[in-house]
Coordinates of C-alpha atoms in Angstrom, one line a residue:
X252 CA 98.4 -71.4 53.4
X253 CA 101.3 -69.8 51.5
X254 CA 99.0 -69.2 48.5
X255 CA 96.4 -67.6 50.7
X256 CA 99.2 -65.3 52.3
X257 CA 100.4 -64.3 48.8
X258 CA 96.9 -63.4 47.8
X259 CA 96.3 -61.3 50.9
X260 CA 99.6 -59.6 50.4
X261 CA 98.8 -58.7 46.8
X262 CA 95.4 -57.5 47.8
X263 CA 96.9 -55.3 50.6
X264 CA 99.3 -53.8 48.1
X265 CA 96.5 -53.0 45.8
X266 CA 94.5 -51.4 48.6
X267 CA 97.6 -49.4 49.6
X268 CA 98.0 -48.1 46.1
X269 CA 94.4 -47.0 46.0
X270 CA 94.4 -45.6 49.6
X271 CA 94.2 -41.8 49.9
X272 CA 96.4 -41.9 53.0
X273 CA 99.1 -44.0 51.2
X274 CA 99.3 -41.4 48.5
X275 CA 100.6 -38.8 51.0
X276 CA 104.3 -38.4 50.9
X277 CA 105.9 -39.9 54.1
X278 CA 107.4 -36.5 55.0
X279 CA 103.9 -34.9 54.8
X280 CA 102.2 -37.6 56.8
X281 CA 105.0 -37.2 59.4
X282 CA 104.2 -33.5 59.7
X283 CA 100.5 -34.3 60.1
X284 CA 101.2 -36.7 62.9
X285 CA 103.6 -34.5 64.6
X286 CA 101.1 -31.7 65.3
X287 CA 98.8 -34.2 67.3
X288 CA 98.8 -34.5 71.1
X289 CA 101.1 -37.2 72.4
X290 CA 98.4 -39.8 72.9
X291 CA 96.9 -39.2 69.6
X292 CA 100.4 -39.6 67.9
X293 CA 100.6 -43.0 69.6
X294 CA 97.1 -43.9 68.3
X295 CA 98.1 -42.7 64.8
X296 CA 101.1 -45.0 64.8
X297 CA 98.8 -48.0 65.2
X298 CA 96.3 -47.1 62.4
X299 CA 98.0 -49.1 59.7
X300 CA 101.4 -50.7 58.8
X301 CA 102.2 -47.8 56.6
X302 CA 101.4 -45.1 59.2
X303 CA 103.4 -47.1 61.8
X304 CA 106.4 -47.3 59.4
X305 CA 106.3 -43.5 58.9
X306 CA 105.8 -42.8 62.6
X307 CA 108.9 -44.9 63.5
X308 CA 111.0 -43.6 60.6
X309 CA 110.8 -39.9 61.7
X310 CA 112.2 -39.4 65.2
X311 CA 111.2 -35.7 65.1
X312 CA 107.6 -36.8 65.6
X313 CA 108.5 -37.7 69.2
X314 CA 110.7 -34.8 70.1
X315 CA 107.8 -33.0 71.9
X316 CA 106.8 -35.1 74.9
X317 CA 104.1 -33.6 77.3
X318 CA 102.8 -35.7 80.1
X319 CA 101.3 -35.1 83.6
X320 CA 99.4 -36.4 86.4
X321 CA 96.3 -36.4 84.2
X322 CA 97.8 -39.3 82.2
X323 CA 96.9 -42.6 83.8
X324 CA 99.9 -44.4 82.5
X325 CA 102.4 -41.6 82.2
X326 CA 105.5 -43.6 82.9
X327 CA 104.5 -46.3 80.5
X328 CA 104.0 -43.7 77.8
X329 CA 107.4 -42.2 78.6
X330 CA 109.1 -45.5 78.3
X331 CA 107.4 -46.1 75.0
X332 CA 107.9 -42.7 73.4
X333 CA 111.4 -41.7 74.5
X334 CA 113.2 -44.5 72.5
X335 CA 111.3 -43.5 69.4
X336 CA 112.9 -40.0 69.5
X337 CA 116.3 -41.6 68.5
X338 CA 118.9 -38.8 68.9
X339 CA 116.5 -36.0 68.0
X340 CA 116.4 -33.1 70.5
X341 CA 113.6 -33.7 72.9
X342 CA 111.4 -31.1 74.7
X343 CA 110.0 -32.8 77.8
X344 CA 107.2 -31.4 80.1
X345 CA 105.6 -33.1 83.1
X346 CA 102.8 -31.1 84.6
X347 CA 101.5 -31.5 88.1
X348 CA 102.6 -31.2 91.7
X349 CA 104.7 -33.8 93.5
X350 CA 101.7 -34.5 95.8
X351 CA 99.5 -35.5 92.9
X352 CA 102.0 -37.9 91.3
X353 CA 102.0 -41.6 92.1
X354 CA 104.6 -42.7 94.6
X355 CA 108.0 -43.3 93.0
X356 CA 107.2 -41.5 89.7
X357 CA 110.0 -38.9 90.1
X358 CA 112.6 -41.6 90.8
X359 CA 111.6 -43.6 87.8
X360 CA 111.6 -40.5 85.6
X361 CA 115.0 -39.7 86.8
X362 CA 116.2 -43.1 85.8
X363 CA 114.7 -42.8 82.4
X364 CA 116.1 -39.4 81.8
X365 CA 119.6 -40.5 82.7
X366 CA 119.7 -42.8 79.6
X367 CA 118.6 -40.0 77.3
X368 CA 120.0 -36.8 78.8
X369 CA 122.4 -36.5 75.9
X370 CA 119.6 -35.4 73.6
X371 CA 117.2 -33.6 76.0
X372 CA 116.8 -30.0 74.8
X373 CA 114.3 -28.6 77.4
X374 CA 112.8 -30.0 80.5
X375 CA 110.0 -28.8 82.8
X376 CA 109.1 -31.0 85.7
X377 CA 108.2 -30.9 89.4
X378 CA 111.4 -32.6 90.4
X379 CA 114.5 -31.3 92.2
X380 CA 117.6 -29.9 90.7
X381 CA 119.6 -32.4 92.6
X382 CA 118.2 -35.4 90.6
X383 CA 120.8 -37.8 89.4
X384 CA 120.6 -36.9 85.7
X385 CA 121.5 -33.3 86.4
X386 CA 125.0 -34.5 87.1
X387 CA 125.4 -35.9 83.7
X388 CA 126.7 -34.0 80.7
X389 CA 123.8 -32.6 78.6
X390 CA 125.3 -31.1 75.4
X391 CA 121.9 -30.1 73.9
X392 CA 120.1 -28.9 77.0
X393 CA 119.0 -25.3 76.7
X394 CA 116.2 -24.7 79.3
X395 CA 115.5 -26.1 82.7
X396 CA 112.3 -25.5 84.9
X397 CA 112.1 -27.2 88.3
X398 CA 109.0 -26.5 90.4
X399 CA 110.1 -28.6 93.4
X400 CA 109.6 -26.7 96.7
X401 CA 112.3 -28.6 98.4
X402 CA 115.3 -26.5 99.3
X403 CA 118.3 -28.0 97.4
X404 CA 121.6 -26.6 96.3
X405 CA 122.7 -26.6 92.8
X406 CA 125.4 -29.3 92.7
X407 CA 129.0 -28.2 91.8
X408 CA 129.1 -30.9 89.1
X409 CA 125.9 -29.7 87.6
X410 CA 125.4 -31.0 84.0
X411 CA 128.7 -32.8 84.3
X412 CA 130.6 -29.6 85.4
X413 CA 131.2 -28.6 81.8
X414 CA 130.1 -25.7 79.6
X415 CA 127.1 -26.6 77.5
X416 CA 124.1 -24.7 75.8
X417 CA 122.1 -23.8 78.9
X418 CA 120.2 -20.6 78.1
X419 CA 117.2 -20.6 80.6
X420 CA 117.1 -21.6 84.3
X421 CA 113.7 -21.4 86.2
X422 CA 113.9 -22.8 89.8
X423 CA 111.4 -22.6 92.6
X424 CA 114.3 -22.0 94.8
X425 CA 117.8 -21.0 93.9
X426 CA 120.6 -22.1 96.2
X427 CA 123.9 -21.6 94.5
X428 CA 127.1 -23.4 95.4
X429 CA 130.1 -21.3 96.7
X430 CA 132.2 -22.5 93.7
X431 CA 131.7 -21.3 90.1
X432 CA 129.6 -23.9 88.1
X433 CA 130.7 -23.9 84.5
X434 CA 127.4 -25.1 83.2
X435 CA 125.6 -22.0 84.6
X436 CA 127.9 -19.5 82.9
X437 CA 126.1 -19.6 79.6
X438 CA 122.6 -18.9 81.1
X439 CA 121.0 -15.8 79.8
X440 CA 117.5 -16.0 81.3
X441 CA 117.4 -16.7 85.1
X442 CA 114.0 -16.8 87.0
X443 CA 114.1 -18.2 90.5
X444 CA 112.8 -17.8 94.0
X445 CA 115.2 -17.2 96.9
X446 CA 115.0 -19.6 99.9
X447 CA 113.0 -18.7 102.9
X448 CA 115.8 -19.9 105.2
X449 CA 119.3 -21.2 105.3
X450 CA 121.0 -23.8 107.4
X451 CA 123.6 -21.1 108.2
X452 CA 124.0 -17.4 107.3
X453 CA 127.2 -18.4 105.4
X454 CA 125.2 -20.5 103.0
X455 CA 123.5 -17.3 101.8
X456 CA 126.7 -15.3 101.6
X457 CA 128.6 -18.0 99.7
X458 CA 125.9 -18.6 97.1
X459 CA 124.0 -15.4 96.1
X460 CA 126.8 -13.0 96.7
X461 CA 128.5 -14.5 93.6
X462 CA 125.3 -14.5 91.5
X463 CA 126.8 -12.4 88.7
X464 CA 130.0 -14.7 88.7
X465 CA 127.7 -17.7 88.3
X466 CA 125.7 -16.0 85.5
X467 CA 128.2 -13.6 83.7
X468 CA 126.0 -13.6 80.5
X469 CA 122.6 -13.1 82.1
X470 CA 120.3 -10.8 80.1
X471 CA 117.0 -11.4 82.0
X472 CA 117.0 -11.8 85.8
X473 CA 113.9 -12.3 87.8
X474 CA 114.2 -13.0 91.6
X475 CA 111.3 -13.8 94.0
X476 CA 111.0 -13.7 97.8
X477 CA 113.9 -11.3 98.4
X478 CA 114.5 -10.7 102.1
X479 CA 117.1 -8.9 104.2
X480 CA 118.6 -12.3 105.1
X481 CA 119.7 -12.7 101.5
X482 CA 123.1 -11.3 100.4
X483 CA 123.0 -10.2 96.8
X484 CA 126.1 -9.1 94.9
X485 CA 127.3 -5.6 95.4
X486 CA 127.6 -5.1 91.6
X487 CA 128.1 -3.9 89.1
X488 CA 125.7 -6.1 87.1
X489 CA 126.9 -7.7 83.8
X490 CA 126.7 -5.4 80.7
X491 CA 124.6 -8.0 79.1
X492 CA 121.7 -7.4 81.6
X493 CA 118.7 -5.8 80.0
X494 CA 115.8 -6.8 82.2
X495 CA 115.5 -7.0 86.0
X496 CA 112.5 -8.0 88.1
X497 CA 112.7 -8.4 91.8
X498 CA 109.9 -9.3 94.2
X499 CA 110.6 -8.4 97.8
X500 CA 108.7 -10.3 100.4
X501 CA 109.2 -8.0 103.4
X502 CA 107.5 -4.9 104.5
X503 CA 108.8 -1.6 103.0
X504 CA 111.9 -3.2 101.6
X505 CA 114.6 -0.6 100.8
X506 CA 115.8 -1.5 97.3
X507 CA 118.3 1.4 97.2
X508 CA 120.5 -0.1 99.9
X509 CA 120.7 -3.4 98.1
X510 CA 120.8 -2.6 94.4
X511 CA 122.6 0.8 94.4
X512 CA 125.9 -0.7 93.1
X513 CA 124.2 -2.6 90.1
X514 CA 124.3 0.4 87.7
X515 CA 120.7 -0.2 86.8
X516 CA 120.6 3.0 84.6
X517 CA 122.1 0.8 81.8
X518 CA 119.2 -1.8 82.1
X519 CA 116.4 -1.4 79.7
X520 CA 113.6 -2.7 81.9
X521 CA 113.5 -2.7 85.7
X522 CA 110.5 -3.8 87.8
X523 CA 110.6 -3.8 91.6
X524 CA 107.8 -5.2 93.7
X525 CA 107.2 -4.9 97.5
X526 CA 104.6 -3.8 100.1
X527 CA 104.3 -0.1 101.1
X528 CA 107.0 1.1 98.8
X529 CA 108.4 4.5 99.9
X530 CA 109.7 6.9 97.3
X531 CA 113.2 7.1 98.8
X532 CA 113.5 3.3 98.5
X533 CA 113.4 3.4 94.7
X534 CA 114.6 6.9 94.0
X535 CA 117.9 5.6 92.5
X536 CA 116.1 4.1 89.4
X537 CA 113.6 7.0 89.0
X538 CA 116.1 9.8 88.9
X539 CA 116.1 10.2 85.0
X540 CA 112.4 9.5 84.4
X541 CA 110.7 11.8 81.9
X542 CA 107.2 10.3 81.7
X543 CA 105.4 8.9 84.8
X544 CA 102.1 7.1 85.1
X545 CA 100.5 6.3 88.5
X546 CA 97.6 3.9 88.7
X547 CA 96.1 1.2 90.6
X548 CA 95.8 -2.5 89.4
X549 CA 93.4 -4.3 91.8
X550 CA 95.2 -4.2 95.1
X551 CA 98.5 -2.9 93.7
X552 CA 99.8 0.6 93.3
X553 CA 101.8 0.9 90.1
X554 CA 104.4 3.6 89.3
X555 CA 105.4 3.2 85.6
X556 CA 108.2 5.5 84.4
X557 CA 110.0 5.9 81.2
X558 CA 113.3 7.5 80.5
X559 CA 114.3 9.7 77.5
X560 CA 115.9 6.7 75.8
X561 CA 112.8 4.5 76.1
X562 CA 113.9 2.5 79.3
X563 CA 111.0 1.3 81.6
X564 CA 111.0 1.7 85.3
X565 CA 108.1 0.1 87.2
X566 CA 107.5 0.0 90.9
X567 CA 104.6 -2.2 92.2
X568 CA 103.4 -1.7 95.8
X569 CA 100.8 -3.7 97.6
X570 CA 97.6 -2.0 98.9
X571 CA 95.1 -3.1 101.5
X572 CA 91.8 -4.2 100.2
X573 CA 89.5 -1.2 100.2
X574 CA 86.3 0.0 98.5
X575 CA 87.2 1.7 95.2
X576 CA 86.3 5.1 96.3
X577 CA 88.7 4.9 99.3
X578 CA 91.9 4.2 97.3
X579 CA 92.2 7.8 96.0
X580 CA 93.4 9.5 99.2
X581 CA 95.7 6.6 100.0
X582 CA 97.4 6.8 96.5
X583 CA 97.6 10.5 96.8
X584 CA 99.5 10.3 100.0
X585 CA 102.4 8.5 98.2
X586 CA 102.3 10.3 94.9
X587 CA 103.5 13.6 96.0
X588 CA 106.8 12.2 97.2
X589 CA 107.3 10.2 94.0
X590 CA 106.6 13.2 91.8
X591 CA 109.1 15.3 93.9
X592 CA 111.8 12.6 93.1
X593 CA 111.4 13.1 89.4
X594 CA 110.6 16.8 89.6
X595 CA 113.8 17.9 87.8
X596 CA 113.3 15.7 84.7
X597 CA 109.6 14.9 84.5
X598 CA 107.9 16.0 81.2
X599 CA 104.7 13.9 81.0
X600 CA 102.5 12.8 83.9
X601 CA 99.4 10.6 83.9
X602 CA 97.4 10.5 87.2
X603 CA 93.9 10.3 88.6
X604 CA 91.9 13.4 89.5
X605 CA 92.2 12.5 93.3
X606 CA 96.0 12.5 93.0
X607 CA 95.9 15.6 90.9
X608 CA 94.0 17.5 93.6
X609 CA 96.7 16.5 96.1
X610 CA 99.5 17.5 93.8
X611 CA 98.3 21.0 92.9
X612 CA 98.2 21.9 96.6
X613 CA 101.9 21.0 97.2
X614 CA 104.7 23.6 96.7
X615 CA 106.5 21.5 94.1
X616 CA 108.2 23.0 90.9
X617 CA 108.2 20.8 87.8
X618 CA 110.3 22.9 85.5
X619 CA 110.1 20.6 82.4
X620 CA 106.6 19.2 82.8
X621 CA 104.7 19.8 79.4
X622 CA 101.9 17.3 79.4
X623 CA 99.5 16.2 81.9
X624 CA 96.7 13.5 81.6
X625 CA 94.1 13.4 84.3
X626 CA 91.8 10.4 84.6
X627 CA 88.5 10.9 86.3
X628 CA 86.7 7.9 87.9
X629 CA 83.1 7.3 87.0
X630 CA 81.8 8.4 90.4
X631 CA 84.1 11.3 91.1
X632 CA 81.7 14.0 89.7
X633 CA 79.4 13.2 92.5
X634 CA 81.5 12.3 95.5
X635 CA 84.9 13.9 95.1
X636 CA 85.5 17.3 96.8
X637 CA 85.5 20.4 94.6
X638 CA 89.1 21.0 93.5
X639 CA 88.3 24.8 93.1
X640 CA 88.5 25.1 96.9
X641 CA 92.2 24.1 96.9
X642 CA 95.0 26.6 96.8
X643 CA 97.2 26.2 93.6
X644 CA 100.8 26.0 94.6
X645 CA 102.2 23.7 91.9
X646 CA 104.7 25.4 89.7
X647 CA 104.6 24.3 86.0
X648 CA 106.3 27.0 83.8
X649 CA 106.5 24.7 80.7
X650 CA 103.1 23.2 80.8
X651 CA 101.5 23.1 77.4
X652 CA 98.7 20.5 77.4
X653 CA 96.2 19.1 79.8
X654 CA 94.0 16.2 78.8
X655 CA 91.0 15.1 80.9
X656 CA 89.7 11.6 80.4
X657 CA 86.3 11.1 82.1
X658 CA 83.6 8.5 81.6
X659 CA 79.9 9.3 81.9
X660 CA 78.4 9.1 85.4
X661 CA 76.3 6.1 86.1
X662 CA 73.6 8.0 88.0
X663 CA 73.0 10.7 85.2
X664 CA 74.6 10.1 81.9
X665 CA 73.7 13.6 80.9
X666 CA 75.7 15.2 83.7
X667 CA 79.3 15.9 82.6
X668 CA 82.1 16.9 85.1
X669 CA 83.2 20.5 84.3
X670 CA 86.9 21.1 83.6
X671 CA 86.9 23.6 86.4
X672 CA 86.0 20.9 88.9
X673 CA 89.0 18.9 87.6
X674 CA 91.6 21.6 87.2
X675 CA 90.2 24.2 89.7
X676 CA 89.3 27.8 88.9
X677 CA 92.8 28.5 87.6
X678 CA 95.7 26.6 86.2
X679 CA 98.8 25.9 88.3
X680 CA 101.1 28.8 88.8
X681 CA 103.2 29.5 85.7
X682 CA 100.8 27.8 83.3
X683 CA 99.0 30.8 81.6
X684 CA 99.0 29.4 78.1
X685 CA 97.9 25.8 78.3
X686 CA 95.7 23.9 75.9
X687 CA 93.0 21.9 77.8
X688 CA 91.3 19.0 76.1
X689 CA 88.4 17.0 77.7
X690 CA 87.4 13.6 76.5
X691 CA 84.1 12.8 78.1
X692 CA 82.7 9.3 77.8
X693 CA 86.2 7.8 77.2
X694 CA 86.9 4.3 78.1
X695 CA 88.5 4.8 81.5
X696 CA 88.7 1.8 83.8
X697 CA 87.0 3.1 87.0
X698 CA 89.1 0.5 89.1
X699 CA 92.4 1.6 87.7
X700 CA 92.9 5.4 87.9
X701 CA 91.9 6.0 91.4

């Protein structure tokens, strides 16, 4: 028996020497295994003794763990793989809703993570922020994503109550404690939804009113479901803040009354979203806009402005579902007020022909406006009223260039809209020397500039 074993071992060594796979350097083989999906990495570790030795000798192979409800034995795989990572930083992602998870899965995941939280780098899972392991120190943890819809308050001993490496926090609901949490003070990217309700009004005041105290280094802030019941900090915002995105979930939300003290003129990118946005509700961030673009994106009206230093200001307002041809008058109704807000600084304007026809009839003075781009919808040459019948009252003393972008009509590709039907018989008052350029057949989305 011993002789037979020696012969087999010798033959195995000879086969290994002649094997193409065995000639690969262990480091190269480890890289090849590492790029495989998790289940294939496990299979590769059982191909041969050599591959298994390499797979277990390089913990970095197992630092990317992605599981979900689609994996039949997700917990068993997690128990198998997590110890193989050694002390290498682990990026863990579990996809799927709580409803689709087998009963008790979150609790068992919580228990397993508690033993390895010291080397978890990122985590994305459908569990709660109040899970046991979130109270343990996590010196390597940089990013957290929790998709649990359960309303839970961030514990005061979050991540052991000590300063770590946390950079990104993404929560379905953000409910902050009244006391400052040291682990949150390093976060630079915060993307969270605000709770629909609170046990008491004081819960709202105690938590979100100190948002900037909890996140003094925040650079990117995205808040969802903002309502009047929420109390946001009066400001000013931290000097590190460079991007703000806020989605209000109430009709005609007045952002100016909530954000006026944030000093958003210092922020590079500001995006506010609500339903039926009125110009006076966002005038405070559009006051220094030099370029303005107004367009429709499905059932959303978008105002996109740019300041002279390149900062972007975007307002997104919900629209009722309508036929494409009916959106023009609705958009034109709001565009005039918006243009009046930026009239003192506006230099470039991009709008649809329908909005233009509304604008030229208004007694507005745009003293710095130099460029106008008018986008004509594909059907407008046939259904829109003739702009030549309108009285020109728009004052544009500095206007130098008008560009007309118009596609060919679907009914008759040989019929082109004349510039006079777009601009009227004469240019706006004070625009005697203007270069007009018409781009017919240009690629204009008929469902955008309406």
